[in-house]
Tab-separated table of C-alpha atoms in Angstrom:
chain	number	residue	atom	x	y	z
I	1	MET	CA	154.111	180.374	145.633
I	2	SER	CA	150.739	180.642	144.046
I	3	LYS	CA	151.053	183.168	141.342
I	4	PRO	CA	150.371	181.562	137.918
I	5	ALA	CA	152.052	182.239	134.629
I	6	TYR	CA	150.290	181.647	131.297
I	7	LEU	CA	151.714	180.389	128.025
I	8	VAL	CA	149.099	180.766	125.358
I	9	GLU	CA	148.743	180.320	121.590
I	10	GLY	CA	147.116	183.526	120.388
I	11	ASP	CA	146.210	187.123	120.866
I	12	LEU	CA	142.644	186.450	122.022
I	13	GLU	CA	143.942	184.322	124.868
I	14	GLN	CA	146.701	186.702	125.760
I	15	LYS	CA	144.413	189.700	125.895
I	16	PHE	CA	141.751	187.807	127.837
I	17	ILE	CA	144.154	186.694	130.529
I	18	GLN	CA	145.847	190.102	130.724
I	19	ASN	CA	142.382	191.548	131.273
I	20	THR	CA	141.205	189.096	133.872
I	21	CYS	CA	144.517	188.311	135.672
I	22	PRO	CA	146.422	191.605	135.747
I	23	GLY	CA	149.968	191.297	136.951
I	24	CYS	CA	150.383	187.611	135.827
I	25	PRO	CA	152.771	186.971	133.123
I	26	VAL	CA	151.235	185.985	129.841
I	27	LYS	CA	153.679	184.767	127.111
I	28	LYS	CA	152.651	183.703	123.574
I	29	ILE	CA	153.984	180.302	122.549
I	30	ASN	CA	154.368	181.505	118.983
I	31	CYS	CA	154.374	177.878	117.899
I	32	ASN	CA	151.166	176.395	116.865
I	33	GLY	CA	148.994	175.443	113.853
I	34	VAL	CA	147.696	172.163	112.530
I	35	THR	CA	151.061	171.363	110.983
I	36	THR	CA	153.142	172.134	114.148
I	37	SER	CA	154.159	168.996	116.020
I	38	ILE	CA	153.305	168.433	119.637
I	39	ASP	CA	157.083	167.922	120.210
I	40	ALA	CA	157.794	171.457	118.869
I	41	ILE	CA	155.090	172.989	121.090
I	42	ALA	CA	156.372	171.123	124.107
I	43	LYS	CA	159.970	172.297	123.455
I	44	ARG	CA	158.764	175.912	123.189
I	45	VAL	CA	156.651	175.567	126.327
I	46	GLY	CA	159.598	173.977	128.045
I	47	SER	CA	161.910	176.783	127.023
I	48	LEU	CA	159.366	179.475	128.293
I	49	GLY	CA	158.422	177.476	131.239
I	50	ARG	CA	162.007	177.106	132.556
I	51	LEU	CA	162.341	181.002	132.485
I	52	LEU	CA	159.147	181.271	134.608
I	53	HIS	CA	159.049	178.297	136.950
I	54	LYS	CA	161.305	179.685	139.621
I	55	ARG	CA	158.972	182.634	140.339
I	56	PHE	CA	155.476	181.411	139.224
I	57	SER	CA	153.287	178.400	139.864
I	58	PRO	CA	151.309	176.834	138.301
I	59	LEU	CA	152.136	177.250	134.580
I	60	ILE	CA	148.968	177.264	132.618
I	61	VAL	CA	149.246	176.316	128.913
I	62	ILE	CA	146.591	176.979	126.411
I	63	PHE	CA	146.673	176.031	122.710
I	64	ASP	CA	144.045	174.994	120.181
I	65	ARG	CA	143.535	171.584	118.786
I	66	GLU	CA	142.838	173.283	115.370
I	67	GLY	CA	142.296	170.636	112.628
I	68	ARG	CA	144.502	168.008	114.161
I	69	GLU	CA	143.146	164.438	113.907
I	70	GLU	CA	143.749	163.511	117.523
I	71	SER	CA	141.155	164.409	120.123
I	72	ALA	CA	141.834	167.231	122.499
I	73	GLU	CA	142.097	164.622	125.316
I	74	ASN	CA	144.737	162.545	123.398
I	75	LEU	CA	146.565	165.659	122.475
I	76	GLU	CA	146.807	166.600	126.127
I	77	LYS	CA	148.002	163.231	127.016
I	78	THR	CA	150.659	163.229	124.385
I	79	PHE	CA	151.702	166.777	125.182
I	80	ARG	CA	152.086	165.947	128.962
I	81	GLU	CA	154.249	163.007	128.043
I	82	VAL	CA	156.625	165.036	125.826
I	83	LEU	CA	156.550	168.024	128.274
I	84	SER	CA	157.596	165.793	131.051
I	85	GLN	CA	161.113	165.693	129.423
I	86	GLU	CA	161.436	169.503	129.611
I	87	LYS	CA	162.373	169.680	133.330
I	88	ILE	CA	159.710	172.177	134.585
I	89	ASP	CA	159.568	171.938	138.304
I	90	VAL	CA	156.076	173.253	139.019
I	91	PRO	CA	152.546	172.042	138.245
I	92	VAL	CA	151.388	172.521	134.692
I	93	VAL	CA	147.716	173.007	133.837
I	94	ILE	CA	146.864	172.334	130.237
I	95	GLY	CA	143.810	173.539	128.250
I	96	ILE	CA	143.285	172.545	124.750
I	97	PRO	CA	140.021	173.838	123.258
I	98	ASP	CA	138.431	171.589	120.699
I	99	ARG	CA	139.158	173.172	117.936
I	100	ASN	CA	139.676	176.706	119.055
I	101	VAL	CA	138.936	178.912	122.078
I	102	GLU	CA	135.789	180.244	120.402
I	103	THR	CA	134.235	176.812	121.126
I	104	TRP	CA	134.550	177.629	124.775
I	105	ILE	CA	132.735	180.983	124.160
I	106	LEU	CA	129.975	179.108	122.288
I	107	ALA	CA	129.647	176.607	125.073
I	108	ASP	CA	127.886	179.279	127.017
I	109	TYR	CA	125.662	180.049	124.058
I	110	GLU	CA	123.103	182.090	125.969
I	111	MET	CA	125.776	184.458	127.341
I	112	PHE	CA	127.369	184.694	123.870
I	113	LEU	CA	123.924	185.738	122.372
I	114	GLN	CA	123.435	188.207	125.192
I	115	SER	CA	126.975	189.709	124.901
I	116	ALA	CA	126.769	189.907	121.102
I	117	LYS	CA	123.305	191.442	121.360
I	118	LEU	CA	121.681	188.827	119.162
I	119	GLU	CA	118.315	187.334	119.174
I	120	ALA	CA	117.800	184.198	121.224
I	121	SER	CA	118.027	181.015	119.165
I	122	SER	CA	118.511	177.326	119.789
I	123	PRO	CA	122.162	176.273	119.959
I	124	LEU	CA	123.485	173.021	118.617
I	125	SER	CA	123.850	170.299	121.335
I	126	SER	CA	127.499	170.891	121.330
I	127	PHE	CA	130.155	173.017	119.506
I	128	GLU	CA	133.085	170.674	120.415
I	129	GLY	CA	135.061	169.821	117.319
I	130	ARG	CA	133.558	172.533	115.292
I	131	ASN	CA	135.457	175.661	114.158
I	132	GLY	CA	134.151	178.132	116.599
I	133	LYS	CA	135.398	181.150	114.652
I	134	SER	CA	133.267	180.130	111.671
I	135	VAL	CA	130.185	179.444	113.841
I	136	ILE	CA	130.480	182.855	115.476
I	137	LYS	CA	130.818	184.672	112.114
I	138	GLN	CA	127.829	182.674	110.718
I	139	THR	CA	125.723	183.390	113.810
I	140	LEU	CA	126.514	187.083	113.587
I	141	GLY	CA	125.327	187.123	110.038
I	142	GLU	CA	126.133	189.680	107.287
I	143	GLY	CA	127.135	193.197	108.159
I	144	LYS	CA	128.496	192.226	111.579
I	145	SER	CA	132.175	191.528	112.021
I	146	TYR	CA	134.103	189.432	114.535
I	147	VAL	CA	137.268	190.930	116.023
I	148	GLU	CA	139.058	188.263	118.160
I	149	THR	CA	140.956	190.670	120.352
I	150	ILE	CA	137.923	192.826	121.091
I	151	ASP	CA	134.696	190.758	120.673
I	152	GLY	CA	136.454	187.479	121.516
I	153	VAL	CA	137.844	188.828	124.785
I	154	ALA	CA	134.600	190.407	125.867
I	155	TRP	CA	132.557	187.179	125.067
I	156	LEU	CA	135.016	184.918	126.730
I	157	LYS	CA	135.038	187.119	129.746
I	158	ALA	CA	131.184	187.046	129.892
I	159	ALA	CA	131.016	183.223	129.489
I	160	ARG	CA	130.393	181.441	132.737
I	161	PRO	CA	133.088	178.871	133.643
I	162	ALA	CA	130.676	176.559	135.321
I	163	VAL	CA	128.524	176.483	132.150
I	164	ILE	CA	131.475	175.989	129.916
I	165	GLN	CA	132.757	173.120	132.023
I	166	GLU	CA	129.315	171.531	131.906
I	167	ARG	CA	129.030	171.740	128.108
I	168	SER	CA	132.603	171.474	126.905
I	169	PRO	CA	134.601	168.348	127.677
I	170	SER	CA	137.721	170.176	126.392
I	171	PHE	CA	137.337	172.893	129.091
């Protein structure tokens, strides 16, 4: 069995995966935010995962670090520990963007600028730990809006995974 199933936090991630992996199930966790405990997220993922793990493998889980104090790396470690109690019998791949998925878009800054039809400019050395949504809105400037489910999906699709991996430790 090698057909993955995705459990994601938000609309951007759901629409991106539906667009790039047609036919793969993509379920929203509907359980996140800086005040949501890792235990609660793991229980929800466990519940959804048990419904999917007989027919799909691996399960790929993506949720944002948001404003949590722990690093994305520590959150993943804690999440794996708690999730191990949920009796999911297939491999689980976890992605926790530091702080939101827009930081992964910005990790390939050149492609973001090109896709957004913006003038070339020098990026910061890293966008990890920054609020990517705010950075995108600021970079777009006045008069241009950012729609996650349209622009975010297109810009994430245009981003090159190898570049994101090189520049974003949370990827």
